Structure formats: C-alpha cells, structure tokens
PDB file of C-alpha atoms and ligand atoms in Angstrom:
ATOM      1  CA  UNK A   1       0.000   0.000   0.000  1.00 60.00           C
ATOM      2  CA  UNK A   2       2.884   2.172   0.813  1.00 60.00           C
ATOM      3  CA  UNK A   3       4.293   2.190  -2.574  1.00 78.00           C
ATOM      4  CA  UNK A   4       0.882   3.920  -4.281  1.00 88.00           C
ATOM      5  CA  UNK A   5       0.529   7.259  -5.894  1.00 92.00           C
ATOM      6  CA  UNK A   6      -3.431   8.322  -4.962  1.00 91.00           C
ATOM      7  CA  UNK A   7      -4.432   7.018  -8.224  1.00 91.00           C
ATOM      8  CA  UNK A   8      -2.742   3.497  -8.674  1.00 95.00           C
ATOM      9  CA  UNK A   9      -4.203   2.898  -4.938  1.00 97.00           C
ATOM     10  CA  UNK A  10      -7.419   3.720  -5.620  1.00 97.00           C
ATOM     11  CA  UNK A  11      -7.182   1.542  -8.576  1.00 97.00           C
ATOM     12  CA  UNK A  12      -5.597  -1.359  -6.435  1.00 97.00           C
ATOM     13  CA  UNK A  13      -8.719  -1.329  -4.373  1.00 98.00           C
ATOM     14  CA  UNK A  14     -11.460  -1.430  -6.658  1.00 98.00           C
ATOM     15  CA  UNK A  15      -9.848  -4.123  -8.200  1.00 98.00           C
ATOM     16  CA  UNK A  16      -9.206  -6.251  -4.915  1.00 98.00           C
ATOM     17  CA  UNK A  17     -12.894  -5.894  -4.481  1.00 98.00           C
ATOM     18  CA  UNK A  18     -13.833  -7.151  -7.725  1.00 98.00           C
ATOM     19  CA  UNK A  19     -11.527  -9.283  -7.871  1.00 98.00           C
ATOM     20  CA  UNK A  20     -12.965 -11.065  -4.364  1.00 98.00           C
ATOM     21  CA  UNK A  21     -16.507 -10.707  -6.025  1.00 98.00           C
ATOM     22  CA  UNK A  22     -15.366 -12.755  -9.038  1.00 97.00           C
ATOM     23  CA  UNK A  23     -13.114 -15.133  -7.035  1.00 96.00           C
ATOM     24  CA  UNK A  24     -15.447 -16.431  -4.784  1.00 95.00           C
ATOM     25  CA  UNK A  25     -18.860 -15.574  -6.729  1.00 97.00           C
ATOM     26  CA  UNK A  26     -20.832 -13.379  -4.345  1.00 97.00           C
ATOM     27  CA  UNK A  27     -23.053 -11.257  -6.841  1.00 98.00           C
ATOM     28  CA  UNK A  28     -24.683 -12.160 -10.116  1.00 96.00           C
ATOM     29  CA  UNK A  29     -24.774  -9.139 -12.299  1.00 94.00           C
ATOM     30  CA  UNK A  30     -28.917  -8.499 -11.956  1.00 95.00           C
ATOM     31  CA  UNK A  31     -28.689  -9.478  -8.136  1.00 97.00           C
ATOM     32  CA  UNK A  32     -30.954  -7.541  -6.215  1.00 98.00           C
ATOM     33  CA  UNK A  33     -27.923  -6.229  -2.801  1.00 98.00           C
ATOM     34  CA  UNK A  34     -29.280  -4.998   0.487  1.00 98.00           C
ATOM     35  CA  UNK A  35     -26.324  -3.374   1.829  1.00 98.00           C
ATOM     36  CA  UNK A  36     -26.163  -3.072   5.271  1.00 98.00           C
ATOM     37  CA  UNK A  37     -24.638   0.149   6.425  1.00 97.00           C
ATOM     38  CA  UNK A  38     -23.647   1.179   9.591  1.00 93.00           C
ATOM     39  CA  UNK A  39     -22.454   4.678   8.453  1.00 90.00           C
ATOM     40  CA  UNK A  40     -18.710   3.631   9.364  1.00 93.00           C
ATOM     41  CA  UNK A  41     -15.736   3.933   6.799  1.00 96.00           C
ATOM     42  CA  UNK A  42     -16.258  -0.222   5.576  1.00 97.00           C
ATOM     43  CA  UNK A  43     -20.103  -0.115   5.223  1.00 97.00           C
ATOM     44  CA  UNK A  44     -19.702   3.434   3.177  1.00 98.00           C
ATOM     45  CA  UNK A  45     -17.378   2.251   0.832  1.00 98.00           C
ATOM     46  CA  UNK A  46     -18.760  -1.239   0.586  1.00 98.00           C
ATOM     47  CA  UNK A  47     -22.076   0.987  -0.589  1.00 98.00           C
ATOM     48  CA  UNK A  48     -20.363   3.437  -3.118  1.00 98.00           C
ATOM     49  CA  UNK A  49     -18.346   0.933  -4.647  1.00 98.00           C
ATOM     50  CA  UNK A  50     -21.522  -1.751  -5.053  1.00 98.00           C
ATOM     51  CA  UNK A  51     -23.334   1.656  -6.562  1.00 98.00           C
ATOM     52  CA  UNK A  52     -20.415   2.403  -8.988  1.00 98.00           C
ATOM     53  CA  UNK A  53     -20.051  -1.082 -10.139  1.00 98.00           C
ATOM     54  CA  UNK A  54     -23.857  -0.869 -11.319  1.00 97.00           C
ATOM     55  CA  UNK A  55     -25.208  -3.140  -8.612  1.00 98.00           C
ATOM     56  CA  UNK A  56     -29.143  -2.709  -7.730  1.00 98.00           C
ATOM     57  CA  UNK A  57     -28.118  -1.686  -4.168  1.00 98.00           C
ATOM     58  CA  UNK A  58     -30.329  -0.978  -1.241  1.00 98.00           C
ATOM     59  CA  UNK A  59     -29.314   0.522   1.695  1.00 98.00           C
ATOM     60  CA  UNK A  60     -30.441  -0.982   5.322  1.00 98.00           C
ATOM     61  CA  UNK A  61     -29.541   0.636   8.662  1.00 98.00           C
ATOM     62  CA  UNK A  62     -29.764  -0.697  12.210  1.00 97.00           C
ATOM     63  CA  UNK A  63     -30.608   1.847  15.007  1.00 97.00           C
ATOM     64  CA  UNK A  64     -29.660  -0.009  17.898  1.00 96.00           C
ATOM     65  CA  UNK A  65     -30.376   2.896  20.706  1.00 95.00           C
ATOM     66  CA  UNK A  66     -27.176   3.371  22.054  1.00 94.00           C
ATOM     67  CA  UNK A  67     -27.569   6.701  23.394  1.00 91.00           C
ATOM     68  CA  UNK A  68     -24.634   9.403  21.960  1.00 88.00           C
ATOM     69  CA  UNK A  69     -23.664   6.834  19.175  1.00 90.00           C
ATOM     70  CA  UNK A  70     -25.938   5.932  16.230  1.00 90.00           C
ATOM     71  CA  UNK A  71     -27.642   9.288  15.834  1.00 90.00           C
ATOM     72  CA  UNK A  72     -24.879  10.962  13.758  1.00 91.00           C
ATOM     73  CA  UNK A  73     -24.344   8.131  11.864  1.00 93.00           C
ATOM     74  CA  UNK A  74     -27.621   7.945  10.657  1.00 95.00           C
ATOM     75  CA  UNK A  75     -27.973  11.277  10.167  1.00 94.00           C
ATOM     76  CA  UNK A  76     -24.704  11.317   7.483  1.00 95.00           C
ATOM     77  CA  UNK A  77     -25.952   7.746   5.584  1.00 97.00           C
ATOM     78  CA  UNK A  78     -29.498   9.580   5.060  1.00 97.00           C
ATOM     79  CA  UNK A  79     -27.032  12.551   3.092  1.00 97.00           C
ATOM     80  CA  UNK A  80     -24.852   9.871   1.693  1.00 97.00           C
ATOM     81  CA  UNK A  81     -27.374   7.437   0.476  1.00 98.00           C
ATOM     82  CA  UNK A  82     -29.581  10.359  -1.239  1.00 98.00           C
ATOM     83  CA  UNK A  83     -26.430  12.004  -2.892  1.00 97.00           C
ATOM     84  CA  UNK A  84     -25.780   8.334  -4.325  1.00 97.00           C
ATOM     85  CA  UNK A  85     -29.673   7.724  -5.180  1.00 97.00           C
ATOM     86  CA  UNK A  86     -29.560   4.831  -2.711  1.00 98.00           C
ATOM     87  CA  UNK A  87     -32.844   3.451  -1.176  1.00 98.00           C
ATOM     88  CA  UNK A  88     -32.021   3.550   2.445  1.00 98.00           C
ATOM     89  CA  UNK A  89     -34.379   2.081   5.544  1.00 98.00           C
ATOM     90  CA  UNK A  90     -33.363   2.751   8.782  1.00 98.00           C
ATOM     91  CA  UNK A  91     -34.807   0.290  11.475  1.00 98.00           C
ATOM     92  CA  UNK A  92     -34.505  -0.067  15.305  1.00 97.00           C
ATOM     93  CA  UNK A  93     -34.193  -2.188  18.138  1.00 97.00           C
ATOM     94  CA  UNK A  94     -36.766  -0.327  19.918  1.00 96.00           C
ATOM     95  CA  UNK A  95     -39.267  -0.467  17.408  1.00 95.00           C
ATOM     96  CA  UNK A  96     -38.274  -4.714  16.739  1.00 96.00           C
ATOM     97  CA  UNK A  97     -38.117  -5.651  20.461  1.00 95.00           C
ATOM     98  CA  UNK A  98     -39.934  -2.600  22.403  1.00 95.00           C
ATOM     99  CA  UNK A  99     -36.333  -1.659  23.561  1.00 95.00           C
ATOM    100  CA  UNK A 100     -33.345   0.126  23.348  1.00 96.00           C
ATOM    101  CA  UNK A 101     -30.221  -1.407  23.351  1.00 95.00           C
ATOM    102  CA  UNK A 102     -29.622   0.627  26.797  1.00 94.00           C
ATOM    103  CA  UNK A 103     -32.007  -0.523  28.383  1.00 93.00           C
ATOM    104  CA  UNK A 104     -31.529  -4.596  27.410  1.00 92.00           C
ATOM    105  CA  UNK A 105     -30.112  -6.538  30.520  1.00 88.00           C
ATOM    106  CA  UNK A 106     -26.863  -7.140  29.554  1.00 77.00           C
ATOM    107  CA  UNK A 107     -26.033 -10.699  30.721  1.00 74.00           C
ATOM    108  CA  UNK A 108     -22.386  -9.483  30.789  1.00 73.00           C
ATOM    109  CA  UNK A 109     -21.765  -8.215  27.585  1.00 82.00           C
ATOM    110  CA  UNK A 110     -24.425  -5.585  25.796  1.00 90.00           C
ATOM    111  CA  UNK A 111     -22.797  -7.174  22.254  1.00 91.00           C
ATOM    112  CA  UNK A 112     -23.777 -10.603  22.662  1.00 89.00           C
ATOM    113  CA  UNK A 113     -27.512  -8.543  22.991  1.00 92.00           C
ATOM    114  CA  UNK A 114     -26.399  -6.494  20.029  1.00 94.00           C
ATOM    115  CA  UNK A 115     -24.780  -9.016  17.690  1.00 93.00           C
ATOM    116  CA  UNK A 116     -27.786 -11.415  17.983  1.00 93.00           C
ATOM    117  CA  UNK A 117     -30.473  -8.687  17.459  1.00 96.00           C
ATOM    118  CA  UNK A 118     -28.928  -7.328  14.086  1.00 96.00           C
ATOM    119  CA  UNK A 119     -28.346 -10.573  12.631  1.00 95.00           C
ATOM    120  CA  UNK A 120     -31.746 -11.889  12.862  1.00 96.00           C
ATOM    121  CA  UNK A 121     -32.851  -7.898  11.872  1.00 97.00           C
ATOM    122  CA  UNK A 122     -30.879  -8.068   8.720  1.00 97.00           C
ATOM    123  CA  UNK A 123     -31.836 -11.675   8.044  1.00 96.00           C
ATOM    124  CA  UNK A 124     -35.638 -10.089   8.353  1.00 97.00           C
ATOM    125  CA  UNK A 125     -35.290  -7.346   6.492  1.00 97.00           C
ATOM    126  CA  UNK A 126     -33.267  -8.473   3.295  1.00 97.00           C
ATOM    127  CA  UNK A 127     -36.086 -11.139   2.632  1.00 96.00           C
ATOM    128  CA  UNK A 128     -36.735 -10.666  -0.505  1.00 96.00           C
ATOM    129  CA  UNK A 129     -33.061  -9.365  -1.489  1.00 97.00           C
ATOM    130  CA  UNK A 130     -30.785 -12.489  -3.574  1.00 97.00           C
ATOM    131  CA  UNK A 131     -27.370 -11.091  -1.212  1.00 98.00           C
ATOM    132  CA  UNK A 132     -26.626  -9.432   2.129  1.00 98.00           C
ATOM    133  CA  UNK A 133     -23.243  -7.009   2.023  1.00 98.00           C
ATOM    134  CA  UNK A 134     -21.706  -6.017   4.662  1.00 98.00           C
ATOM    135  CA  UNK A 135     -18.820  -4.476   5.227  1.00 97.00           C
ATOM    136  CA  UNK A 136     -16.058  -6.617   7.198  1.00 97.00           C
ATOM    137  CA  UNK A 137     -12.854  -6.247   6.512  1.00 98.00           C
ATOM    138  CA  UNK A 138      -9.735  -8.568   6.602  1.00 97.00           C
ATOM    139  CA  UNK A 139      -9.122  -7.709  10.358  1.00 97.00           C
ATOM    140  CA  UNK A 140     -12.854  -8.089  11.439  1.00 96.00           C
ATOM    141  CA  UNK A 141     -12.547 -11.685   9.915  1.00 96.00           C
ATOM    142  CA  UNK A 142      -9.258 -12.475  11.782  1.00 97.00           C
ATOM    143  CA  UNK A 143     -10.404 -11.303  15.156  1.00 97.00           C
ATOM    144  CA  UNK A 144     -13.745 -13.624  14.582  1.00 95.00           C
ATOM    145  CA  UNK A 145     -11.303 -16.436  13.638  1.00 95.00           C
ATOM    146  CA  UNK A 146      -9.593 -16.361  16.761  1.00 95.00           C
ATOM    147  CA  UNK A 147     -12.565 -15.338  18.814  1.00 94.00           C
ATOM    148  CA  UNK A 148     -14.743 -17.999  17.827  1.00 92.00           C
ATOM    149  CA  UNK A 149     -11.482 -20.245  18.490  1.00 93.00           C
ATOM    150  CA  UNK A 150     -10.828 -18.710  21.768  1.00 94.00           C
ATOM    151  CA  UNK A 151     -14.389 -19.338  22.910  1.00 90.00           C
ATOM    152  CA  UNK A 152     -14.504 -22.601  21.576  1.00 90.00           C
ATOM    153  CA  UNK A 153     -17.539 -21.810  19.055  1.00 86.00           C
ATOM    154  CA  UNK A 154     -16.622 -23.694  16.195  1.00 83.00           C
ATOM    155  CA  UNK A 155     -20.394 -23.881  15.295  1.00 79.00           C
ATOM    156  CA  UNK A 156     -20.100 -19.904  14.595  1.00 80.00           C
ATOM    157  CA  UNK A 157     -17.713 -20.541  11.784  1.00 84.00           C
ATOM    158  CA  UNK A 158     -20.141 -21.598   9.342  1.00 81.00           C
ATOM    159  CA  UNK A 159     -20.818 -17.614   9.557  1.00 82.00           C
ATOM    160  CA  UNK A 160     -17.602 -16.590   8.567  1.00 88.00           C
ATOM    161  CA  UNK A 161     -15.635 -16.334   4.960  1.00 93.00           C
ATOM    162  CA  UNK A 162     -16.257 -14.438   2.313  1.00 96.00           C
ATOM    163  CA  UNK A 163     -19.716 -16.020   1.425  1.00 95.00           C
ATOM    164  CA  UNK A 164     -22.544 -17.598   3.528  1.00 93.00           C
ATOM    165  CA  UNK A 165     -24.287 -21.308   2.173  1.00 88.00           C
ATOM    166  CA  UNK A 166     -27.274 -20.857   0.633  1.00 85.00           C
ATOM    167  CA  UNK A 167     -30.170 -21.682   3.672  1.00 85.00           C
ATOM    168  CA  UNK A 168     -33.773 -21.823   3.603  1.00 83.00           C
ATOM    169  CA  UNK A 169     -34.775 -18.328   5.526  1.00 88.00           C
ATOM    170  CA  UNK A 170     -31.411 -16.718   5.258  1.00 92.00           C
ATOM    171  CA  UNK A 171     -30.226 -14.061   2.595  1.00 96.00           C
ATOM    172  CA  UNK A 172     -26.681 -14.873   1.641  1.00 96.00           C
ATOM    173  CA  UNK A 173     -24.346 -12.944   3.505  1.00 96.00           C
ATOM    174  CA  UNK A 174     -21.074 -11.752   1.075  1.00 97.00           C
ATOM    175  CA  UNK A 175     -18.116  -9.407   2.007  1.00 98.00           C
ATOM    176  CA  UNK A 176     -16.544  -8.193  -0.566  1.00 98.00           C
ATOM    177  CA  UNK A 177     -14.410  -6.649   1.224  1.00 98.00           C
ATOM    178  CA  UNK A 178     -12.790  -9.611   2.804  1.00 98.00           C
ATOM    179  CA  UNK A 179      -9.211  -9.295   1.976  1.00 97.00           C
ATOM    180  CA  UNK A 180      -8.945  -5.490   2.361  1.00 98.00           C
ATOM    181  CA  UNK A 181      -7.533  -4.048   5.581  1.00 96.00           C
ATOM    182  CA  UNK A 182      -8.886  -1.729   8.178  1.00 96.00           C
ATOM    183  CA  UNK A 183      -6.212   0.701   7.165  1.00 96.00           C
ATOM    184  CA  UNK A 184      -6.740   0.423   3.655  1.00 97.00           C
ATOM    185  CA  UNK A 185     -10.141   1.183   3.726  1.00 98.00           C
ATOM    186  CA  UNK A 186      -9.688   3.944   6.042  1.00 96.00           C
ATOM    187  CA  UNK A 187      -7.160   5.701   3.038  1.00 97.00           C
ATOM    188  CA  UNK A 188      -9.808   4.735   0.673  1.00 98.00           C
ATOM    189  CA  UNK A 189     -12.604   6.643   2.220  1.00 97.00           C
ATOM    190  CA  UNK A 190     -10.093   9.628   2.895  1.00 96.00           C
ATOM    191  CA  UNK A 191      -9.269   9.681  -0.640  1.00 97.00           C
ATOM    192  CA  UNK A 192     -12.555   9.506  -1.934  1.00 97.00           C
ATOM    193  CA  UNK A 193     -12.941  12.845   0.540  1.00 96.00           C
ATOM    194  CA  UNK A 194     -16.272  10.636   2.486  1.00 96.00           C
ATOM    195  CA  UNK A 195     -17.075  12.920   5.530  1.00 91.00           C
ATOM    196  CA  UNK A 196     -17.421   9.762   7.613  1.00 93.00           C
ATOM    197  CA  UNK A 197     -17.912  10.511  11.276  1.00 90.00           C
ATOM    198  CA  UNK A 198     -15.831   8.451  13.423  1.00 85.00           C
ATOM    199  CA  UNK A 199     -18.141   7.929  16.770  1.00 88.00           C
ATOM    200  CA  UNK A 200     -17.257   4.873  18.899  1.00 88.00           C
ATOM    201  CA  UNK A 201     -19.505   3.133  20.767  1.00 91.00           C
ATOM    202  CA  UNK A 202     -19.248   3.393  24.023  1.00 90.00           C
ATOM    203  CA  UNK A 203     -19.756  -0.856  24.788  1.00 91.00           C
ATOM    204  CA  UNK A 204     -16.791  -0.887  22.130  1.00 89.00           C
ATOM    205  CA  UNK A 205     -13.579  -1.514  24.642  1.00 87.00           C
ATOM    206  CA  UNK A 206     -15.384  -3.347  26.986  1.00 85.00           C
ATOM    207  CA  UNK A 207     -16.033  -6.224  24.342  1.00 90.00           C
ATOM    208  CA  UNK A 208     -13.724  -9.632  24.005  1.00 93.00           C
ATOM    209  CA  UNK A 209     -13.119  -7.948  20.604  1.00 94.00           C
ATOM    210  CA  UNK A 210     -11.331  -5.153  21.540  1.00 94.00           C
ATOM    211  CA  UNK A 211      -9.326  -7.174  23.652  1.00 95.00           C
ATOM    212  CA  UNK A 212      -8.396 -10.323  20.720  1.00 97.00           C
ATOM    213  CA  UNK A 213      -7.786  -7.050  18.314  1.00 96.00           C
ATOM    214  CA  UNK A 214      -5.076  -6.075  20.782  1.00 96.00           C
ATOM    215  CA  UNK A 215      -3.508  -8.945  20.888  1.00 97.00           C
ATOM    216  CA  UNK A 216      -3.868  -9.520  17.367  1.00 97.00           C
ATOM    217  CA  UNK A 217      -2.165  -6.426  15.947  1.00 97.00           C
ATOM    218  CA  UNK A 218       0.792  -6.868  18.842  1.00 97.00           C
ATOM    219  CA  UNK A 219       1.095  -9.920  17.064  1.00 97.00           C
ATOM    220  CA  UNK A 220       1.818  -8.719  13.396  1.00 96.00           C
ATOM    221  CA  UNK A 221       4.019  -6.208  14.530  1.00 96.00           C
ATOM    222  CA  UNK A 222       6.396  -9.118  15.846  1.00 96.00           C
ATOM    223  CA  UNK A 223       5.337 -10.972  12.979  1.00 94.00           C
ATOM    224  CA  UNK A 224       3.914  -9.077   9.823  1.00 95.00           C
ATOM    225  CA  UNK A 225       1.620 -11.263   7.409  1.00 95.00           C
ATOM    226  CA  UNK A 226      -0.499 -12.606  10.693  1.00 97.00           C
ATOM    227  CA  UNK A 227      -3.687 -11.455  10.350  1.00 97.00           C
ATOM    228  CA  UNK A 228      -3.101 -13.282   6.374  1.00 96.00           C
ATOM    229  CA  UNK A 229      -2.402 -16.053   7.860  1.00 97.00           C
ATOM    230  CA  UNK A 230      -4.874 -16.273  10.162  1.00 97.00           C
ATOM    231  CA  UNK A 231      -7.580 -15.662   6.837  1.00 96.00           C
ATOM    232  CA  UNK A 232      -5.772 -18.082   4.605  1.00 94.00           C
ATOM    233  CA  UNK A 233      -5.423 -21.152   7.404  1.00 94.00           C
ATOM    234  CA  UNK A 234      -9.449 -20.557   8.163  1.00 94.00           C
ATOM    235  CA  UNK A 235     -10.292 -20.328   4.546  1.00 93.00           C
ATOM    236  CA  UNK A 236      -8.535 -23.905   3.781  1.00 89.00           C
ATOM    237  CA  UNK A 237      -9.926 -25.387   6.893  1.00 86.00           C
ATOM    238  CA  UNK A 238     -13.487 -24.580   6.041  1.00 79.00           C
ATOM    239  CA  UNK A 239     -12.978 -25.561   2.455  1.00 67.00           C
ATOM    240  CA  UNK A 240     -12.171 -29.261   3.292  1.00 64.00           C
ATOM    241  CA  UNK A 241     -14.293 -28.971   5.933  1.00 64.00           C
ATOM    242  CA  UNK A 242     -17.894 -27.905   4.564  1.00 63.00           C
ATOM    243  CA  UNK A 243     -20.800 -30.032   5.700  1.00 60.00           C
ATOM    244  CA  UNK A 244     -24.340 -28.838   5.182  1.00 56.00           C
ATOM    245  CA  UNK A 245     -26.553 -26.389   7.221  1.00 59.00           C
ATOM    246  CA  UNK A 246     -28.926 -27.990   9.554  1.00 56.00           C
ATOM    247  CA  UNK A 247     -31.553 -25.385  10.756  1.00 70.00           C
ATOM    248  CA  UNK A 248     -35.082 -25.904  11.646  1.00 84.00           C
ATOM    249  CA  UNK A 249     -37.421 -23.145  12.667  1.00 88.00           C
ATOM    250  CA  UNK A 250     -38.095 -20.597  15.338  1.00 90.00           C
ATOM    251  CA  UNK A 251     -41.234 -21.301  16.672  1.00 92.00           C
ATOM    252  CA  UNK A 252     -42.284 -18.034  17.818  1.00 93.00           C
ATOM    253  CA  UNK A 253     -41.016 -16.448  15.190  1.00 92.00           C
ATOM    254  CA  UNK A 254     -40.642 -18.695  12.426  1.00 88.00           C
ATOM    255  CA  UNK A 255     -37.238 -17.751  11.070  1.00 88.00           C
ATOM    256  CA  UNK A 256     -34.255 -20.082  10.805  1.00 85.00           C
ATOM    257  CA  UNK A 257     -33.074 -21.559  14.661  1.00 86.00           C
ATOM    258  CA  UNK A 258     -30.933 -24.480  15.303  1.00 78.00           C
ATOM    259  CA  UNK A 259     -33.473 -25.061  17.948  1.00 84.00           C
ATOM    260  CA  UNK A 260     -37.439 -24.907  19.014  1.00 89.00           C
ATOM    261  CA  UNK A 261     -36.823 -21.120  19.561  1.00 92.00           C
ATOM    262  CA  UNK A 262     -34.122 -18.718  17.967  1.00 90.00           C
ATOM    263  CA  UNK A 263     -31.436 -16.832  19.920  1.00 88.00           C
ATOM    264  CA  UNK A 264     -33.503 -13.390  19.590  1.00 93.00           C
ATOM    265  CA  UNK A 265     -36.459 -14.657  20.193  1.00 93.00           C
ATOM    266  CA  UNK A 266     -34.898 -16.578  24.027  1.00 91.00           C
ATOM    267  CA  UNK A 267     -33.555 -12.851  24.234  1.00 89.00           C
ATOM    268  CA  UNK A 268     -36.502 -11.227  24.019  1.00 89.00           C
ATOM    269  CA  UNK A 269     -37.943 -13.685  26.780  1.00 87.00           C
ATOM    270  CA  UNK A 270     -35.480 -12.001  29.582  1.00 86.00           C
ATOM    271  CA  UNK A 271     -36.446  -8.601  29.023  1.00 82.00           C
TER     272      UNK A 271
HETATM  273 FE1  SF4 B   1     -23.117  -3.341  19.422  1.00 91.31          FE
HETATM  274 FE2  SF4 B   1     -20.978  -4.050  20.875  1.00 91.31          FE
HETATM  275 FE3  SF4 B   1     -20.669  -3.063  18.398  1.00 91.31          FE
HETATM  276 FE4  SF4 B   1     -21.504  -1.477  20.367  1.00 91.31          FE
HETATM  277  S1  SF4 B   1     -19.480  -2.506  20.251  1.00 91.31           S
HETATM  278  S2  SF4 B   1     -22.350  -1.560  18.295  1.00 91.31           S
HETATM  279  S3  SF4 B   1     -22.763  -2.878  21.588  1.00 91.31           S
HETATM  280  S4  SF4 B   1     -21.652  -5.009  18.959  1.00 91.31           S
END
C-alpha cells in the first residue's frame, strides 16, 4: 500500500474488491444487494463501490439505541445514500423488540444482545433481497477467527468467509471486502474525501473484541503477514471442511433456529 501514488491505490482497491466478487462468486450481475450500512468507513465504501459497479443496491440501517452513538451516523448515511440515489431504511431495536439497546439486561456483555439482534434484523429485512453485504474487513474476519477459536464456538464458523451457504430463511451474507484491511479502507474513504464521522460506541472496549484485536495487531508487529495467515489457514480449513446447514425453525417467530426457539427470540424472553 505504501508504494501507491493516490491514483494506482485507488485503482488497487477497486480491483481487490472485484476481484474477491469474481473469485469467490458473491453477486450475479442483476442481483438484487441490500447493503447493510452502519455509516462507518467499511459499510460506506462497501455501498459506493456496489453503486459504482452498477449493482441494484439498497441501503439498510440498524438503530440499535445506544444513546450518543448511532444518531450521527444515521444522520450522514441519510445525506450519503440520497447524494448516491440509494434506497435507504433505517430500522430499530426499539421499534423490533420494544427496547433500546440501553435498556436490554446485559447478561455481561451488551454485544452478545447487540450481535444477535442485528443478525436476525438483517436476516428479516433483506427477505426478498438475492445477497446481504456487509462491510467486514480482513481484520474483522481475523479477530472472529480467533474469537470464535478462543471461545470454543466452532459452530459460529459456518458464519464466517467471504460467502454464507445458501439456507432456507437466510439471505446470503457476502463481504466483498474480505481481503482489504482496516487501514486500507480507512485511506480509501479519505481519498474519496467521504465525511465519515468516526463515533465509537461506548460498549466498544469493553467487548472480548477489543481485547483479541489487541492482541492480534501486537502480534503482526512481531510478525507481519499474521492477520493473512490467520484468513488463509481458516479459509482452507473450512474448504475441506464444509458439511451442510442444519436449521429448523423458530417457533415463535418462524425464522431459521438451530433449535425450538431462535437466539432473539430466548432474548426477548429475559427482558
Ligand atoms: Fe453493538 Fe458491541 Fe458493536 Fe456497540 S461494540 S455496536 S454494543 S456489537
């Protein structure tokens, strides 16, 4: 990355992302995309590059109600999205569950809350759509890797890599931006002069993320090429490793659930 003049980098990214899209097959060319946006650097240029490539892209935000935090990013995808001609819906917690996120018991971490309400929202609300986009990036996938490891969820993995299984109930989740980095994308969106706001949420260094993140960029500082590693061993372990999907469905709610009732749905049940 170092070694790019503004306009040979800009070039190298598009054509890492389309070169991941082709590689691995996430869009057909009349797919219909939701993306799902969070109004962060990955989400924004996942959406403006999806647009520019001539995708039919819709735009889907989730308002969690974390007081101080979404409200601005909301408030620049609304300008973004229109300025693009993107389709955006916003939709929230409160309005899903009857909560905000602040004011869900947090059972010792307000992401496991978080993380299992916005999947099964974006699952709900790109019915209808042939992919889901979102916007991780090479280091979100390595710190899943080894959090998933760490916590010994090996079930979670059938989440991760650059392209979900085709499911009954679920919309295909892709990331085409799988093999960019944080840092990249970051220079990408400064380039492209995006106004993104950079708000943290306040839950953020409290999470087991923050912490494996840490650890994980000590580690390619001793050793440069980890986080690739990490990617690359995962992606050849899953490979000879794919079995089918075995879902059933919620009862209460009657979307996908390895059991009688889904993980939002047992949430909801504590409130
Ligand atoms: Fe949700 Fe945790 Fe991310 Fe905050 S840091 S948006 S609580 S998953």
């Amino acid at each position: 990355m170092s070694g790019f003049c503004k306009v040979h980098f800009l070039d190298y990214f598009e054509k890492k992302v389309e070169d991941t899209i082709s590689r691995f097959g996430l869009l057909d060319k009349d797919d219909r995309v939701c993306v799902a946006v969070s109004g962060g650097k990955d989400s924004v240029v996942l959406l403006y590059l999806l647009n520019k490539f001539g995708y039919d892209v819709s735009a889907l935000a989730i308002d969690e109600g974390i007081e101080g935090y979404r409200s601005e990013t909301l408030d620049f995808l609304r300008v973004f999205c229109s300025s693009y001609g993107v389709p955006l819906v916003i939709k929230s917690f409160k309005d899903e569950t009857g909560r905000d996120l602040d004011d869900m018991p947090s059972h010792g971490s307000m992401c496991n809350a978080c993380g299992t309400f916005r999947r099964f929202m974006l699952n709900k609300y790109s019915q209808g759509f042939d992919k889901v986009a979102t916007g991780h990036n090479l280091d979100d996938e390595a710190q899943a890797v080894l959090m998933n490891l760490f916590k010994a969820q090996l079930d979670l993995f059938d989440r991760q890599g650059p392209i979900t299984r085709e499911s009954d109930g679920f919309t295909r989740k892709i990331k085409p931006l799988y093999y960019l980095r944080e840092k990249e994308i970051l220079a990408f969106a400064f380039l492209k002069g995006f106004d993104v706001p950079f708000v943290e949420c306040p839950f953020a260094r409290l999470s087991f993320r923050s912490k494996v993140r840490d650890f994980i960029n000590s580690a390619e500082v001793i050793n440069p090429g980890v986080k690739d590693n990490i990617i690359s061993t995962f992606l050849d372990l899953k490979i000879s490793n794919d079995s089918p999907v075995v879902t059933g469905t919620c009862e209460v709610c009657s979307f996908p659930s390895e059991g009688n009732i889904c993980r939002a749905c047992r949430l909801k049940e504590t409130f």
